[in-house]
mmCIF file of C-alpha atoms in Angstrom:
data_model
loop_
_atom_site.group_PDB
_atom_site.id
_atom_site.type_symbol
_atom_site.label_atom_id
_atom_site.label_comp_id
_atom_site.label_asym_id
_atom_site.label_seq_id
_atom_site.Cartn_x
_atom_site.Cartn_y
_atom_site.Cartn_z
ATOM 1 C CA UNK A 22 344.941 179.312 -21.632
ATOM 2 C CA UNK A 23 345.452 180.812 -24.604
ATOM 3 C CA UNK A 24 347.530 183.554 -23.902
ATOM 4 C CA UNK A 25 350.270 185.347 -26.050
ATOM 5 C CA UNK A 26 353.183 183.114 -24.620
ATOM 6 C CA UNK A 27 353.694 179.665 -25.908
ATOM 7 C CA UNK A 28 354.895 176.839 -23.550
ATOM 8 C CA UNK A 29 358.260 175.535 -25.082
ATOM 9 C CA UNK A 30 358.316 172.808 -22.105
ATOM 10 C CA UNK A 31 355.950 170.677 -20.437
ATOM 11 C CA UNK A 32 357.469 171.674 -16.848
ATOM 12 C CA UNK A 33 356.376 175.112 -18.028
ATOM 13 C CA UNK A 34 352.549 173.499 -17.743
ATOM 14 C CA UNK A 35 350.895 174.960 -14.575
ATOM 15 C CA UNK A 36 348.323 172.127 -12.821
ATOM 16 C CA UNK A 37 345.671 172.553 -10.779
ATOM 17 C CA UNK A 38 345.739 169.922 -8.181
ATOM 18 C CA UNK A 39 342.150 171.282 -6.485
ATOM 19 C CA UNK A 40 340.734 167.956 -6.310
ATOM 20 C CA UNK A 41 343.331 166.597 -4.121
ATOM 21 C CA UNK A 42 344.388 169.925 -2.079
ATOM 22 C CA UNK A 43 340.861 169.730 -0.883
ATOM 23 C CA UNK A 44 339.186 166.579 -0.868
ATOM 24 C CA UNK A 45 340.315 163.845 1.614
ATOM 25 C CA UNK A 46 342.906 161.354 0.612
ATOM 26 C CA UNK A 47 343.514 157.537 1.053
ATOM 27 C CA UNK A 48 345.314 157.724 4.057
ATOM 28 C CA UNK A 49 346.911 153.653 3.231
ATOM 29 C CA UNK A 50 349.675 154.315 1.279
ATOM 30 C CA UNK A 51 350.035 150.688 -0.624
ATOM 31 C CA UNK A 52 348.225 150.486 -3.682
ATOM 32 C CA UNK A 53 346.306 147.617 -4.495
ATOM 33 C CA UNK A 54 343.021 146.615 -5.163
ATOM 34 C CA UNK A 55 340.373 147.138 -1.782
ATOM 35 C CA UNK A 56 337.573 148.983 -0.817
ATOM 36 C CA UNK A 57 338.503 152.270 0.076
ATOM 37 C CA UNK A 58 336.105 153.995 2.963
ATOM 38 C CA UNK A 59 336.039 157.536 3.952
ATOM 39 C CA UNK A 60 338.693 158.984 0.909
ATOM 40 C CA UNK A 61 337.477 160.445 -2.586
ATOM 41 C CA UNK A 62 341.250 159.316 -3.872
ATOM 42 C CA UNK A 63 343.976 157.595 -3.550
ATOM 43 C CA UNK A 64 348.041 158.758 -4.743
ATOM 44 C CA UNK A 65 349.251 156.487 -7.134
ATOM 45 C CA UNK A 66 352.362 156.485 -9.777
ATOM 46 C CA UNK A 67 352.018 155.702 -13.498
ATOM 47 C CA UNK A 68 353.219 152.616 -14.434
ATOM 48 C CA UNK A 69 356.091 152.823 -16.877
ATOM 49 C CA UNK A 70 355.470 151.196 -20.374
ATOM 50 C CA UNK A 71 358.362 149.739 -22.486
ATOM 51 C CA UNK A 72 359.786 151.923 -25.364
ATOM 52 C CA UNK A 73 356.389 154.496 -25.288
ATOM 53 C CA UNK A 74 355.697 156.244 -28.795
ATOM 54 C CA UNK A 75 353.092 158.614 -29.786
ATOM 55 C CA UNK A 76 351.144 157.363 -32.028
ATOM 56 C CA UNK A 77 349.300 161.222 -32.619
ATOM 57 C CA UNK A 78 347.928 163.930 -30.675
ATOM 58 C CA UNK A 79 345.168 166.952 -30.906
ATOM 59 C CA UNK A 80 346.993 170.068 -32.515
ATOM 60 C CA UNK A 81 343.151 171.737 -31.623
ATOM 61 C CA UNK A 82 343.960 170.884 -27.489
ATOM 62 C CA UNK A 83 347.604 171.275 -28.095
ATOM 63 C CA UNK A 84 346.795 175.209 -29.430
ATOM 64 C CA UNK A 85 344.211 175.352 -25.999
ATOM 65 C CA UNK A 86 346.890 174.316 -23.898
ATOM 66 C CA UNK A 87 349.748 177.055 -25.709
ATOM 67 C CA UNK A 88 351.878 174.154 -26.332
ATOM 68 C CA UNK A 89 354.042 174.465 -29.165
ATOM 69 C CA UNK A 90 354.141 171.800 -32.289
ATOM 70 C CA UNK A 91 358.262 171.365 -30.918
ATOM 71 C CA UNK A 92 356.327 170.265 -27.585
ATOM 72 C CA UNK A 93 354.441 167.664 -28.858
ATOM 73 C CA UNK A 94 356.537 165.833 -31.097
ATOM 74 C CA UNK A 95 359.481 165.838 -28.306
ATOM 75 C CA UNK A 96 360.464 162.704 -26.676
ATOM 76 C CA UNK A 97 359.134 164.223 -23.363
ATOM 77 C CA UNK A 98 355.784 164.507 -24.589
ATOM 78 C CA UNK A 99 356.042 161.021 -25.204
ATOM 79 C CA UNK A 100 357.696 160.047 -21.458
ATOM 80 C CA UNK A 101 355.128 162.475 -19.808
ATOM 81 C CA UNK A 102 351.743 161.188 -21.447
ATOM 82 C CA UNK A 103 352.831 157.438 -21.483
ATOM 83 C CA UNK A 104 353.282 157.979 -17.983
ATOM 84 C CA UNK A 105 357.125 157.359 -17.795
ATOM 85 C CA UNK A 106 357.969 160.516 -16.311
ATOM 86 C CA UNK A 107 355.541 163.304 -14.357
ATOM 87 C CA UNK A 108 355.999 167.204 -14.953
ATOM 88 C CA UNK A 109 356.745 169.517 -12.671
ATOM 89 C CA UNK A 110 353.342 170.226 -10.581
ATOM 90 C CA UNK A 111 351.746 166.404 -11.962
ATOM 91 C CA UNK A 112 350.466 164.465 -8.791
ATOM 92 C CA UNK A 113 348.826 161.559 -9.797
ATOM 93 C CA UNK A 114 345.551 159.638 -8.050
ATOM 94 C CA UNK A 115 343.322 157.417 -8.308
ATOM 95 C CA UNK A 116 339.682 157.770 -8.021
ATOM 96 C CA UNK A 117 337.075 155.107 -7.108
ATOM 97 C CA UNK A 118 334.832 153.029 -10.144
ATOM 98 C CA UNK A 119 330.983 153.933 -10.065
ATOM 99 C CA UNK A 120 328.964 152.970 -12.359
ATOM 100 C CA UNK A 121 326.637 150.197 -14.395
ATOM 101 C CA UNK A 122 328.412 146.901 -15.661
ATOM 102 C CA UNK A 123 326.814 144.314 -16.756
ATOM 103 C CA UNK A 124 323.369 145.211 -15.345
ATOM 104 C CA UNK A 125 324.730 146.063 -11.928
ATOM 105 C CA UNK A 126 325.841 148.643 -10.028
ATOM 106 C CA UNK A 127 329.249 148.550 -9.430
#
């Protein structure tokens, strides 16, 4: 980003939702734990946490993203990246688990 305009508002935040405009979705719309075949994600929600604070954040990614110090120490910040509330333009998934555990693929 980095451009000459600050964002004073996380709605202001432009996403690029690439992954899911052009990959195929989980077409089951109830979330729970399965084997998913033939989908590279799934659309989930956050699930809201009880009385969220920030505990800190990165004024280096903050200053990378053109969000302003007001931003990040606003109670929205805190909704928005505890997962209590989505910006405009958010839509949330899900992706599978790859990877070694325990010795294993999994």
């Amino acid at each position: 980003m980095n451009s000459q305009q600050k964002i004073s508002k996380l709605d202001d935040l432009i996403f690029d939702n690439r992954f899911i405009r052009e990959l195929p979705a989980d077409a089951e719309t109830i979330n729970n734990r399965r084997q998913v075949i033939g989908a590279c994600y799934s659309r989930v929600l956050p699930t809201p946490v009880a009385s969220p604070q920030r505990v800190a954040y990165s004024r280096e990614v903050a200053e990378l993203l053109d969000l302003t110090t007001d931003v990040c120490e606003s109670d929205d910040f805190i909704r928005v990246f505890a997962g209590n509330r989505l910006a405009a333009g958010m839509e949330p998934y899900s992706t599978c688990y790859g990877g070694h555990q325990f010795g294993n693929w999994a």
